[in-house]
PDB file of C-alpha atoms in Angstrom:
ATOM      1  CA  UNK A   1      41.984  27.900 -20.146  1.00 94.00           C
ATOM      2  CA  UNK A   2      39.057  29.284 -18.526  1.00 95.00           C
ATOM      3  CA  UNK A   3      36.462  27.499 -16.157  1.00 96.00           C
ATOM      4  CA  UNK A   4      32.999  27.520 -17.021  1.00 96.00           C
ATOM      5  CA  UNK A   5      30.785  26.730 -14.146  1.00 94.00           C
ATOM      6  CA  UNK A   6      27.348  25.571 -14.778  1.00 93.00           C
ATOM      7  CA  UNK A   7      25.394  25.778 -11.929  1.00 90.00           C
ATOM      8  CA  UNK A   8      21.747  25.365 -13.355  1.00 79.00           C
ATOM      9  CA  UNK A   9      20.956  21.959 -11.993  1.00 73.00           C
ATOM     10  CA  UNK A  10      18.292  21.976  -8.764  1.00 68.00           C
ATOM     11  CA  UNK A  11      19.234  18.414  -7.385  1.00 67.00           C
ATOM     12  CA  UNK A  12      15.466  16.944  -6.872  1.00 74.00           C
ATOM     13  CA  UNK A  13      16.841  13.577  -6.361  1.00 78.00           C
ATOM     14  CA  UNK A  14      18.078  14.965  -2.875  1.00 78.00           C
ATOM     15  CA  UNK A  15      15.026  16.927  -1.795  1.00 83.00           C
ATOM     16  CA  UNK A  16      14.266  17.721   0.977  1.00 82.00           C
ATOM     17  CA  UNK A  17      17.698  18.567   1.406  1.00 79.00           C
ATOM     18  CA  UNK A  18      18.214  20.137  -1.959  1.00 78.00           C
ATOM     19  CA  UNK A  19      15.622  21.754  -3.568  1.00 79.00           C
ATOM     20  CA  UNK A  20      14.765  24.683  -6.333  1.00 75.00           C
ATOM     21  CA  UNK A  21      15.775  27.705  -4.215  1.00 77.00           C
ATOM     22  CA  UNK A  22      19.004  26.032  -2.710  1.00 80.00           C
ATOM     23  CA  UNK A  23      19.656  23.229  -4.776  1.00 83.00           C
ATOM     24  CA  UNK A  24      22.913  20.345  -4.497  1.00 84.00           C
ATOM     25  CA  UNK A  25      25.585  22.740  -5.715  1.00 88.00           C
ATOM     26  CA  UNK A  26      25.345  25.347  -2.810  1.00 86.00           C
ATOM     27  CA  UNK A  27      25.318  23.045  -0.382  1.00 85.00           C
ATOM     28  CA  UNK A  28      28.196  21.354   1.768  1.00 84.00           C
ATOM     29  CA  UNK A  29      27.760  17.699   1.410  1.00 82.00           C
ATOM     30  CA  UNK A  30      30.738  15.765   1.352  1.00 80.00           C
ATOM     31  CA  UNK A  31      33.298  18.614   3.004  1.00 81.00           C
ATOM     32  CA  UNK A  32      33.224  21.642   4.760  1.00 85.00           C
ATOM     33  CA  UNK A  33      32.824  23.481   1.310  1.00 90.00           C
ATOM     34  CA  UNK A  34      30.106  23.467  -1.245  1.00 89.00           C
ATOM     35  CA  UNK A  35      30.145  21.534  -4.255  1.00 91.00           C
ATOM     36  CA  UNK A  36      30.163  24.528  -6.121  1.00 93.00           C
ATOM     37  CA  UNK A  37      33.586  25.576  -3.935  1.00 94.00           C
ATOM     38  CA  UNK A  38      35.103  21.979  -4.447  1.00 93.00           C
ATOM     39  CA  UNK A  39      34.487  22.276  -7.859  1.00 94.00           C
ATOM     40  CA  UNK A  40      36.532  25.668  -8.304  1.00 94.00           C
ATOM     41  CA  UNK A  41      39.210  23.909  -5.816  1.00 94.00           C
ATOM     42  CA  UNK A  42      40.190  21.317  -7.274  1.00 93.00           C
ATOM     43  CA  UNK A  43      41.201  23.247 -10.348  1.00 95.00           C
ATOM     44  CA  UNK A  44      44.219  24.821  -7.986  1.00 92.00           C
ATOM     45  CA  UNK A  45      47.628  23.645  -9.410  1.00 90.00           C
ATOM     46  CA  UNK A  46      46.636  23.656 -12.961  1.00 91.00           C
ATOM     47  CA  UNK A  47      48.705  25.911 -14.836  1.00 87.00           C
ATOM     48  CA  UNK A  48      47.479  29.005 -16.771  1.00 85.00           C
ATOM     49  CA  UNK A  49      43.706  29.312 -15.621  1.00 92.00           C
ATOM     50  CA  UNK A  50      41.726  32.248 -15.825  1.00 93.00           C
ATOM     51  CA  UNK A  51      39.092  33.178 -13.470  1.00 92.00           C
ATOM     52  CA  UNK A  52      35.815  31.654 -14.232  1.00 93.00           C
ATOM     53  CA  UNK A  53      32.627  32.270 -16.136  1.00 94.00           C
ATOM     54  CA  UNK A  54      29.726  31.190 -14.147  1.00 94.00           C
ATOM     55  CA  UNK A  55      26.225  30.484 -15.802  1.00 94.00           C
ATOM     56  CA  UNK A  56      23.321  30.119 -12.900  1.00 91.00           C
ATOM     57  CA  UNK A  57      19.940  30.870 -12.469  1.00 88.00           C
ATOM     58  CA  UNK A  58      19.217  34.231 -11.686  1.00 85.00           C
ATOM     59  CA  UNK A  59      17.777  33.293  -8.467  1.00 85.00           C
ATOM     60  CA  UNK A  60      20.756  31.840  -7.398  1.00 86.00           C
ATOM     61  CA  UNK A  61      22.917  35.030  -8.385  1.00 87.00           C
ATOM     62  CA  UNK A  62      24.393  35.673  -4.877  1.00 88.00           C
ATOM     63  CA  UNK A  63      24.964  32.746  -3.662  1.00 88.00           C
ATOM     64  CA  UNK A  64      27.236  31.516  -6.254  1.00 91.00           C
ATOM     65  CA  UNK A  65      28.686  35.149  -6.250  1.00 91.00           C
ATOM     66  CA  UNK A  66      29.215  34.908  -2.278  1.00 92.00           C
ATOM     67  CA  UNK A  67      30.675  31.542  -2.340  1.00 93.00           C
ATOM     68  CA  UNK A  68      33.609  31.773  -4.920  1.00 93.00           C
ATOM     69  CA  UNK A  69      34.633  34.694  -2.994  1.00 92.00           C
ATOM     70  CA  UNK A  70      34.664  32.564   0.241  1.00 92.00           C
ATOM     71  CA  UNK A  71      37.040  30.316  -1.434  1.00 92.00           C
ATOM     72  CA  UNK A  72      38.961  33.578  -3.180  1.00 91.00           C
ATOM     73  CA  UNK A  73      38.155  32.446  -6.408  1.00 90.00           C
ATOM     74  CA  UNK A  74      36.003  35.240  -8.079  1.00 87.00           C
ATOM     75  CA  UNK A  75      34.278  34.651 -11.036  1.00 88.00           C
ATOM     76  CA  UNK A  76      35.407  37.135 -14.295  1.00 88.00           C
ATOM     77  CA  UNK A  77      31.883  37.530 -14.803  1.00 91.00           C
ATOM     78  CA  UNK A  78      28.109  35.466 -13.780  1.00 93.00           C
ATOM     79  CA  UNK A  79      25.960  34.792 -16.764  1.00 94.00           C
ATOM     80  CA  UNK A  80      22.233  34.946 -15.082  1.00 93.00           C
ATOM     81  CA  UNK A  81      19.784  32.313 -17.155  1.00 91.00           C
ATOM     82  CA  UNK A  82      16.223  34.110 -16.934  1.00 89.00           C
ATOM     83  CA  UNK A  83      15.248  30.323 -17.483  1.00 87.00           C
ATOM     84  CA  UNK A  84      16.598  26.876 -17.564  1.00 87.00           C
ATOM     85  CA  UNK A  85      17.393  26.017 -21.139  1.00 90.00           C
ATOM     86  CA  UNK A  86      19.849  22.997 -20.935  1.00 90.00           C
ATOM     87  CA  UNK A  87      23.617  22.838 -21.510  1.00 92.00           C
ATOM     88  CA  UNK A  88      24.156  24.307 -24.950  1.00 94.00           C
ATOM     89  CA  UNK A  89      22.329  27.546 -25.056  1.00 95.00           C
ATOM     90  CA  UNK A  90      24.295  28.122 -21.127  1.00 94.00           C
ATOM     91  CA  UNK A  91      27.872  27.476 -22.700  1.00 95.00           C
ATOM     92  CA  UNK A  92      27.265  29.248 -25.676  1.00 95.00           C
ATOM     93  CA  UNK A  93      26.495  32.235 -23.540  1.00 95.00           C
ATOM     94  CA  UNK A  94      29.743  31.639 -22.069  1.00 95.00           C
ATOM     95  CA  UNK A  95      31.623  31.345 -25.469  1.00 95.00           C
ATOM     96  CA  UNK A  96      30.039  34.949 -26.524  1.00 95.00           C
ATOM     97  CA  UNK A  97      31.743  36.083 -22.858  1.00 92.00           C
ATOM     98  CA  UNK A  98      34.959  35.171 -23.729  1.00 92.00           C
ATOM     99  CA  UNK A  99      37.305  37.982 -25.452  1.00 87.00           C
ATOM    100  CA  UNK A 100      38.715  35.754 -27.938  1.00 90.00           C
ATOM    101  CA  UNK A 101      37.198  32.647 -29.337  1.00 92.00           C
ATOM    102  CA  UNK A 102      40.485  30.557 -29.280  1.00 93.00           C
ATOM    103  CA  UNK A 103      40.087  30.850 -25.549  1.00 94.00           C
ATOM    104  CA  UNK A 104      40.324  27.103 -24.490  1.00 96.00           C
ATOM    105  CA  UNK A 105      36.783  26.675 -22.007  1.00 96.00           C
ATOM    106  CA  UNK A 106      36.480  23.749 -19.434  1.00 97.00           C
ATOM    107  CA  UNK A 107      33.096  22.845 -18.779  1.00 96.00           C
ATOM    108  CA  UNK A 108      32.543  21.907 -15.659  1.00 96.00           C
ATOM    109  CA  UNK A 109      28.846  21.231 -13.863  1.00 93.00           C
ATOM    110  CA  UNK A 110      28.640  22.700 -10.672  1.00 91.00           C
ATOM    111  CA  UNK A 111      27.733  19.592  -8.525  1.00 88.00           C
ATOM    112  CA  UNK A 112      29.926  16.546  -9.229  1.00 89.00           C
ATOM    113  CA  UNK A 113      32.896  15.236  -6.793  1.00 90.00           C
ATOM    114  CA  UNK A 114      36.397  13.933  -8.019  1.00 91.00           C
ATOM    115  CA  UNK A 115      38.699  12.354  -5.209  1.00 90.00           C
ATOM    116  CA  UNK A 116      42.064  11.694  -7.189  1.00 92.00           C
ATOM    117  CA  UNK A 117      42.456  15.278  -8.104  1.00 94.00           C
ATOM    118  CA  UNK A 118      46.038  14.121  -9.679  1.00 94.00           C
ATOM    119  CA  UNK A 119      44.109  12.293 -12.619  1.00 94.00           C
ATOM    120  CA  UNK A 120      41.582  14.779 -13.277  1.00 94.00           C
ATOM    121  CA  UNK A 121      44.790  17.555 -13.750  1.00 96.00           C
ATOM    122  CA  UNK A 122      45.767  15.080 -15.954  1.00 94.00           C
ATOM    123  CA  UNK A 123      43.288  14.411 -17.925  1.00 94.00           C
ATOM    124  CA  UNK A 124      42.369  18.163 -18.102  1.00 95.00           C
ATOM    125  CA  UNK A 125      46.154  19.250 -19.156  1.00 94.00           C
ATOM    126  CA  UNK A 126      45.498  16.415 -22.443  1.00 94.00           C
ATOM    127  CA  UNK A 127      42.031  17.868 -22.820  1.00 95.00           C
ATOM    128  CA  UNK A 128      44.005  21.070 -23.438  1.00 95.00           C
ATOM    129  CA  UNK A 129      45.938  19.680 -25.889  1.00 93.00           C
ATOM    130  CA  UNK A 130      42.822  18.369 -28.082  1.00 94.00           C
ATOM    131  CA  UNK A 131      41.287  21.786 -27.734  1.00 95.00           C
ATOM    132  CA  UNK A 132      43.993  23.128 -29.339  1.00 94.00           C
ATOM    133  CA  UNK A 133      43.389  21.064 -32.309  1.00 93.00           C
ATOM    134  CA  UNK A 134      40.336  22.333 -32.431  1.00 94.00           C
ATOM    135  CA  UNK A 135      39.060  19.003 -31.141  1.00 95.00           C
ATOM    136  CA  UNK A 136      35.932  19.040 -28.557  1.00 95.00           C
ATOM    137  CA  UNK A 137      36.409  16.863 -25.807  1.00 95.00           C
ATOM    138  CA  UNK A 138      34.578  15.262 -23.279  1.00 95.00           C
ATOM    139  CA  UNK A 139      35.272  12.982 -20.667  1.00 94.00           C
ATOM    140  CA  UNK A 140      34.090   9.852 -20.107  1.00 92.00           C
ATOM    141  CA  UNK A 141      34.552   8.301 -16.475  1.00 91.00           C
ATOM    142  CA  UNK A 142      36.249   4.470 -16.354  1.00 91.00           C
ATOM    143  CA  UNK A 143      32.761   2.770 -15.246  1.00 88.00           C
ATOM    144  CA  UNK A 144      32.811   0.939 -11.782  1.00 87.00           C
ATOM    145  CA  UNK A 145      29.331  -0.207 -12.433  1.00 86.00           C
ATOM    146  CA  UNK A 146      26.501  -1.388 -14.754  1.00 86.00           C
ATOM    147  CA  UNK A 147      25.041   1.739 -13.966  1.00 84.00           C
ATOM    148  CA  UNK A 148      21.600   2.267 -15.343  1.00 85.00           C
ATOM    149  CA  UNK A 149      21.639   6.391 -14.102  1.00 82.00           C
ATOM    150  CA  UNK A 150      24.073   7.792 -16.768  1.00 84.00           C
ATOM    151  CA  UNK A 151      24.084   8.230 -20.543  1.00 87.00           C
ATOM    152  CA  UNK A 152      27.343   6.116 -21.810  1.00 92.00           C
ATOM    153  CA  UNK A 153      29.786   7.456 -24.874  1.00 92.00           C
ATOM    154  CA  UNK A 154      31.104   4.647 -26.839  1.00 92.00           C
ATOM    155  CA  UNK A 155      34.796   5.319 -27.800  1.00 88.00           C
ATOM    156  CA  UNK A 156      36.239   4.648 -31.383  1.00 85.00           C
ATOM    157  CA  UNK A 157      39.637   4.668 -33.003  1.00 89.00           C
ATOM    158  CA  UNK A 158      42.084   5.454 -30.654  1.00 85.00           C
ATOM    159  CA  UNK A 159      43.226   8.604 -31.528  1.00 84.00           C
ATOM    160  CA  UNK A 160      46.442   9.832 -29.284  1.00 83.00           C
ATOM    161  CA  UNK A 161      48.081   7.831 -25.957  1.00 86.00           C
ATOM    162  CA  UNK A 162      45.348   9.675 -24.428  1.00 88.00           C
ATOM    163  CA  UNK A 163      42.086   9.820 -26.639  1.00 91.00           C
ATOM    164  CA  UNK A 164      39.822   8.074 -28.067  1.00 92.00           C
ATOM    165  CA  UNK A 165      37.597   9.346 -31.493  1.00 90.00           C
ATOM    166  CA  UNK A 166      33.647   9.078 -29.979  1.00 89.00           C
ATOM    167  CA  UNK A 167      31.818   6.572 -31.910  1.00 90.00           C
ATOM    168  CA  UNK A 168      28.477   7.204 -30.289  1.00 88.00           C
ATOM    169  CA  UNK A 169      26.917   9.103 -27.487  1.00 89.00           C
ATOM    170  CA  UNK A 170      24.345   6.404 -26.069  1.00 88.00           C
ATOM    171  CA  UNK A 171      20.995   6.893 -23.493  1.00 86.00           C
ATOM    172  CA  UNK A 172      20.823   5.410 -20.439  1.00 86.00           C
ATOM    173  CA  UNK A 173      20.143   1.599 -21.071  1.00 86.00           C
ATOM    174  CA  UNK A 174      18.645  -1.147 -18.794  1.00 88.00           C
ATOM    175  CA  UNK A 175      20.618  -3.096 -16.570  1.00 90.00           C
ATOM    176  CA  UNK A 176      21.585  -6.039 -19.349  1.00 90.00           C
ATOM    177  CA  UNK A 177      23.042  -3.510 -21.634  1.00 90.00           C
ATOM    178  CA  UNK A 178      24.886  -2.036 -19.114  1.00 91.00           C
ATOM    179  CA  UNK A 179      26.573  -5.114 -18.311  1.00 92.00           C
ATOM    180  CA  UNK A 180      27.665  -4.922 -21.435  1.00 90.00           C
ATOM    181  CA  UNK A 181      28.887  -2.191 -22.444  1.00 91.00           C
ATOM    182  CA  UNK A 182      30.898  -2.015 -19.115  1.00 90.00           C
ATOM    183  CA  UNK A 183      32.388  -5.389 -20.261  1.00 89.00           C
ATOM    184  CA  UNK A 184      33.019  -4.581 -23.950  1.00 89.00           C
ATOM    185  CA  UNK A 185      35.718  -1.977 -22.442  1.00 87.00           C
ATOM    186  CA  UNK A 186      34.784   0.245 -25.115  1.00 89.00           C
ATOM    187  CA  UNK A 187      31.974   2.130 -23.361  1.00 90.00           C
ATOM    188  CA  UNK A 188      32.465   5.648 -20.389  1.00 92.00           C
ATOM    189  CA  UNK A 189      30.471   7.399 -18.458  1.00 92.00           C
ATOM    190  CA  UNK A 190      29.023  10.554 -19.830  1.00 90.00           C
ATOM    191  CA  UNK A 191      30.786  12.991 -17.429  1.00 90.00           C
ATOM    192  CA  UNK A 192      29.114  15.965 -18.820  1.00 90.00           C
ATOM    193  CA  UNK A 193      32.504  17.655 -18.561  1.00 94.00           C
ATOM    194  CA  UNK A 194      33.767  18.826 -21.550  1.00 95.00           C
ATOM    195  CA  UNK A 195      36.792  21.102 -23.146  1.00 95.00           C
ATOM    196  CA  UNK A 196      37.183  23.242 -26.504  1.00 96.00           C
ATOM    197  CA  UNK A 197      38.186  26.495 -28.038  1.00 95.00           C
ATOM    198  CA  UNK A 198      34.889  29.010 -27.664  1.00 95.00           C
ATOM    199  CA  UNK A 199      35.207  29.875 -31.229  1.00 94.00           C
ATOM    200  CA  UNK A 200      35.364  26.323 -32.498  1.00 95.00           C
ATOM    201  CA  UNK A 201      31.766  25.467 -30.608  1.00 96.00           C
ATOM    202  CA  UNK A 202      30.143  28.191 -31.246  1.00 96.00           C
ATOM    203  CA  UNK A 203      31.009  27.482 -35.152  1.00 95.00           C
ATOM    204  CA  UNK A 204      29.841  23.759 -34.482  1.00 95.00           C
ATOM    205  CA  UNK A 205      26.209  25.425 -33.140  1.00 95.00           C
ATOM    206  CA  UNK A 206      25.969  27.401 -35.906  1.00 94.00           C
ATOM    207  CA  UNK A 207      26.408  24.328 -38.609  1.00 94.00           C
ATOM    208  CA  UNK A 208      24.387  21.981 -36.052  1.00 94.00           C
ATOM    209  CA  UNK A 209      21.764  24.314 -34.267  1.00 94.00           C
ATOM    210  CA  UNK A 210      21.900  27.972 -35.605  1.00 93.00           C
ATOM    211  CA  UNK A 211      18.671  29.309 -34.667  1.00 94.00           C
ATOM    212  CA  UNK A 212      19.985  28.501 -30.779  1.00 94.00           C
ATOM    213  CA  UNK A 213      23.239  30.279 -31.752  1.00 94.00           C
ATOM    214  CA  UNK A 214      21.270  33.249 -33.238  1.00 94.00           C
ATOM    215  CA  UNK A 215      19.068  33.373 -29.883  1.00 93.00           C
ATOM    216  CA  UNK A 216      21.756  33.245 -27.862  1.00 94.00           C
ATOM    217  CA  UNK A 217      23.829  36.203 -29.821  1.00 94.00           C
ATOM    218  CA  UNK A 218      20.869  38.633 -29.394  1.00 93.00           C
ATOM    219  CA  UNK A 219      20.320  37.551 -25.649  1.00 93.00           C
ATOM    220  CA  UNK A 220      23.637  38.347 -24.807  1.00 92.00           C
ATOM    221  CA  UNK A 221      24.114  41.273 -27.358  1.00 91.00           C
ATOM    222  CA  UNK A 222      20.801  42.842 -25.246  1.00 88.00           C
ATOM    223  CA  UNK A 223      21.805  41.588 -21.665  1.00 88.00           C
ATOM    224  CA  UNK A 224      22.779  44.359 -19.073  1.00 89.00           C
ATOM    225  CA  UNK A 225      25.893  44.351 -17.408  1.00 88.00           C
ATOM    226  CA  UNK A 226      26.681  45.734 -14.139  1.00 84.00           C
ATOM    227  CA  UNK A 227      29.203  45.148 -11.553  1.00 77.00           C
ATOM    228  CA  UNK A 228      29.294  41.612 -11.069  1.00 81.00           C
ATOM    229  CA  UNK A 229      26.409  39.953 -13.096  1.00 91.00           C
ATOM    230  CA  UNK A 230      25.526  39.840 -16.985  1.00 93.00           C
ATOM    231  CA  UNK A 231      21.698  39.601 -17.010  1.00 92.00           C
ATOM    232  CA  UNK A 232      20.254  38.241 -20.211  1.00 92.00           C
ATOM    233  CA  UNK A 233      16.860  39.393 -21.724  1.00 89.00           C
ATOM    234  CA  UNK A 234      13.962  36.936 -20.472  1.00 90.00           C
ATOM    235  CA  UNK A 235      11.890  38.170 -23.549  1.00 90.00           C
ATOM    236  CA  UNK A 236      14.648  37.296 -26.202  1.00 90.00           C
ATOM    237  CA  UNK A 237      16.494  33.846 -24.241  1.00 92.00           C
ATOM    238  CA  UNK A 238      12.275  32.681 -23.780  1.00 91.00           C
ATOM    239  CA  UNK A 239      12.575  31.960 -27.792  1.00 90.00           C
ATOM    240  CA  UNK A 240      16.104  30.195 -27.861  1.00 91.00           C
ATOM    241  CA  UNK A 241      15.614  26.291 -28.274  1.00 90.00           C
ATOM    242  CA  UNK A 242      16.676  24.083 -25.335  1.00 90.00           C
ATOM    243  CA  UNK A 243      18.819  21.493 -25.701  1.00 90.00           C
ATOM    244  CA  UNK A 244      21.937  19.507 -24.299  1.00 91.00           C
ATOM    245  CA  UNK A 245      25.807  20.498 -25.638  1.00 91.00           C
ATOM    246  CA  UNK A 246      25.725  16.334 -26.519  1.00 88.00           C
ATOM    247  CA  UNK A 247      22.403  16.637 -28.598  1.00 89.00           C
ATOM    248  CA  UNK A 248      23.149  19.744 -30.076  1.00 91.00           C
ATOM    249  CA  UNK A 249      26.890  19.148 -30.996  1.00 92.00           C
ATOM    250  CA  UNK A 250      28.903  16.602 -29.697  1.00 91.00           C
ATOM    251  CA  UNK A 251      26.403  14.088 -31.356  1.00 88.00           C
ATOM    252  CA  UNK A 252      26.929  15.713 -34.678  1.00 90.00           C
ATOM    253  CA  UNK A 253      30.374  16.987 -35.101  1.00 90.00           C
ATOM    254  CA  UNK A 254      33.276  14.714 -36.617  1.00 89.00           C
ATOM    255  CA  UNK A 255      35.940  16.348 -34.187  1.00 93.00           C
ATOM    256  CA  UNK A 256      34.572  14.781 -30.853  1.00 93.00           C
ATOM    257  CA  UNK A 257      37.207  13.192 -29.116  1.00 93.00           C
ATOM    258  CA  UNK A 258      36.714  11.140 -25.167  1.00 94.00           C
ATOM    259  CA  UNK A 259      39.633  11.204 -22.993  1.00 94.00           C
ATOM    260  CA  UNK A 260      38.963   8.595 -20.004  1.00 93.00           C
ATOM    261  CA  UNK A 261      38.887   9.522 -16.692  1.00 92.00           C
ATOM    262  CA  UNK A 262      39.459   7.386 -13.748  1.00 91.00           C
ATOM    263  CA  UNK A 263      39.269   9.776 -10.575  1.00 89.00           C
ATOM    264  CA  UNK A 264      36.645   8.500  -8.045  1.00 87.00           C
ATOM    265  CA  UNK A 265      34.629  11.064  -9.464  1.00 91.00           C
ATOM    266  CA  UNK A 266      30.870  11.039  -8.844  1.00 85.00           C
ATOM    267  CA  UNK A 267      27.426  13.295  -9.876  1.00 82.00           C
ATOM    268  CA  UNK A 268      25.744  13.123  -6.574  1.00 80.00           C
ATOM    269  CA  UNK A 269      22.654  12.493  -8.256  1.00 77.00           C
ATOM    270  CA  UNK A 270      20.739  10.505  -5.279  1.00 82.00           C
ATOM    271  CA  UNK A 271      20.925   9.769  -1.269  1.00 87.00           C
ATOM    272  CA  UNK A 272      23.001   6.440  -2.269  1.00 85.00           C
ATOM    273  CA  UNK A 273      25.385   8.248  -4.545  1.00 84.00           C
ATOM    274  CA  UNK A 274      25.891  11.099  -1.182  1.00 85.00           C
ATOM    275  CA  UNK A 275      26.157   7.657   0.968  1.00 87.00           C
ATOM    276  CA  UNK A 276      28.763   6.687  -1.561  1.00 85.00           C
ATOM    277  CA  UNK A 277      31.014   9.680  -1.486  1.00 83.00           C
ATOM    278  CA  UNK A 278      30.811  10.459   2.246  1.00 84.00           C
ATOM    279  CA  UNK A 279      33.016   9.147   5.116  1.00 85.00           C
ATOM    280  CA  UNK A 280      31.222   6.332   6.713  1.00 89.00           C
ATOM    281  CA  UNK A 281      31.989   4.617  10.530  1.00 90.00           C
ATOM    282  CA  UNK A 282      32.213   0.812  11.379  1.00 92.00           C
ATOM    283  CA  UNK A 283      29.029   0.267  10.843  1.00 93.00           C
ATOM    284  CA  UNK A 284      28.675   1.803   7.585  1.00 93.00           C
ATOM    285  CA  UNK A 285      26.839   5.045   8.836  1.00 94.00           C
ATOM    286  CA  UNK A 286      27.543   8.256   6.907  1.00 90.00           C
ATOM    287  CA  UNK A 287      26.753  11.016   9.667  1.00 88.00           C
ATOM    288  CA  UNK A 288      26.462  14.599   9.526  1.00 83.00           C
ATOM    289  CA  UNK A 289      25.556  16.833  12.346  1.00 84.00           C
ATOM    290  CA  UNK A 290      23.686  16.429  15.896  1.00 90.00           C
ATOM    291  CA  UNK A 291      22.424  12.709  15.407  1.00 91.00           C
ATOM    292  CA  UNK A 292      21.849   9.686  17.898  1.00 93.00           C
ATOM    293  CA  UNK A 293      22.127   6.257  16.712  1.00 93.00           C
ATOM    294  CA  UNK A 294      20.678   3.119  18.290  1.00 94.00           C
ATOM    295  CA  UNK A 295      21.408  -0.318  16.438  1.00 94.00           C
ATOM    296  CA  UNK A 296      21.770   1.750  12.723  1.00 95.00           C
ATOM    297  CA  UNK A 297      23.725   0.085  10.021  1.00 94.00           C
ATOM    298  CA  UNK A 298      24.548   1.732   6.568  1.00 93.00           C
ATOM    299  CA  UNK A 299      22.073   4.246   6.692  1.00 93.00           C
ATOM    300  CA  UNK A 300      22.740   8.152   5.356  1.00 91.00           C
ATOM    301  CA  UNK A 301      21.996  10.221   8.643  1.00 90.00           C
ATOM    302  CA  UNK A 302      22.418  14.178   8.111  1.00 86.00           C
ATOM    303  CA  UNK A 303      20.389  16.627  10.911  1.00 84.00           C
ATOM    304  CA  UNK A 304      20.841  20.502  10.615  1.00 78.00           C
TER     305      UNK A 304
END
């Protein structure tokens, strides 16, 4: 399989902290790497992995290029977005990078956290195993919550001892319908993780979406290469529609499969969701860095 890394998110929800020119991803929240780094980690003991394709902003270019080699996990090559244009158009870039298109890609947003790295190996290794069917997979996180914050992917038929046919990629519903769906059983997370053979999505874009597909073959057929970056045209990419891999395929195709996950795994999206995922004392305090505390009680306290 190979990694994709999708580091185009700028993690508003955390300003001042995060923000456009150093968003959530580059930053070390929860450890003494960067989400980006964790995310590359945690892929260690998974068998057969090529080196990554990352997909960032071209602002961000050497940062994510610095930081994989910190970790000594160098990307095969750095797809730079002249512009944000959602999820599809940035794996289909990917899928064009790969040298052949039954190349199994992992999808993986740069900014999420997963603490029982045992069941997301897991549930990768059977996400494999659909790809190779030429199923597309996503994942679909065991809720903990009626969360209101994430889009929810209903799961059909079961379809192996490990996956479930998708019945329905859902938006993010009040509180009432979150209860639920979370108590139906039948209802996951959108992880926004997903797996499948390049060659298999990028024929899915071209049934569901082929003006993208067509804007993203001439971007990357005129995007210059050099040693460690693959910059795509700004004048051609400006033209290629925007949209979301679930909008622009998963909704569509009849091979979507959901695998549940159940790892403790988490988006980061807001100060709570950081308080969540971050070591706390006896009094409920997440710290980080030079800070003085006088009668504080679960409260997210980070000084640089």
């Amino acid at each position: 399989m190979i990694p994709v890394i999708l580091s185009g998110g700028s993690g508003t929800r955390l300003w001042p902290l995060s923000r456009g020119q150093y968003p959530k991803q580059f930053l070390p929240l929860v450890s003494e790497h960067t989400l980006l780094q964790e995310t590359v980690l945690r892929l260690q003991g998974i068998d057969s992995l090529k080196a990554p394709i990352g997909v960032c902003n071209e602002n961000h270019r050497f940062m994510m290029a610095e930081q994989l080699r910190e970790v000594n996990v160098p990307a095969s090559s750095i797809i730079l977005e002249p512009m944000g244009k959602n999820t599809a158009p940035a794996v289909a870039l990917a899928a064009l990078a790969t040298e052949s298109k039954d190349e199994v890609l992992l999808i993986l947003p740069a900014d999420h956290t997963i603490t029982d790295i045992s069941a997301f190996h897991k549930a990768v290794k059977h996400a494999e195993t659909m790809a190779e069917q030429d199923y597309l997979v996503t994942f679909g996180i065991v809720p903990t919550a009626a969360e209101t914050g994430y889009g929810y992917i209903k799961s059909g038929h079961k379809n192996t001892d490990f996956a479930f046919d998708v019945a329905a990629f859902v938006e993010k519903p009040d509180t009432e319908t979150a209860k639920r769906y979370v108590a139906s059983g039948e209802y996951f997370w959108n992880s926004g993780m997903f797996a499948f053979k390049a060659g298999r999505y990028l024929d899915e874009l071209q049934k569901y979406h082929p003006e993208m597909l067509e804007a993203c073959i001439q971007s990357f057929a005129s995007a210059k290469v050099d040693t460690d970056f693959v910059r795509i045209d700004e004048g051609v990419f400006s033209q290629c529609p925007a949209d979301s891999i679930d909008y622009a395929v998963m909704e569509k195709t009849d091979k979507a499969v959901v695998i549940p996950l159940d790892a403790s795994w988490n988006d980061v999206g807001s100060w709570s969701a950081l308080w969540d995922v971050t070591d706390k004392d006896g009094s409920g305090n997440a710290v980080n860095g030079d800070v003085v505390m006088v009668n504080t009680e679960n409260s997210f306290l980070h000084s640089s």
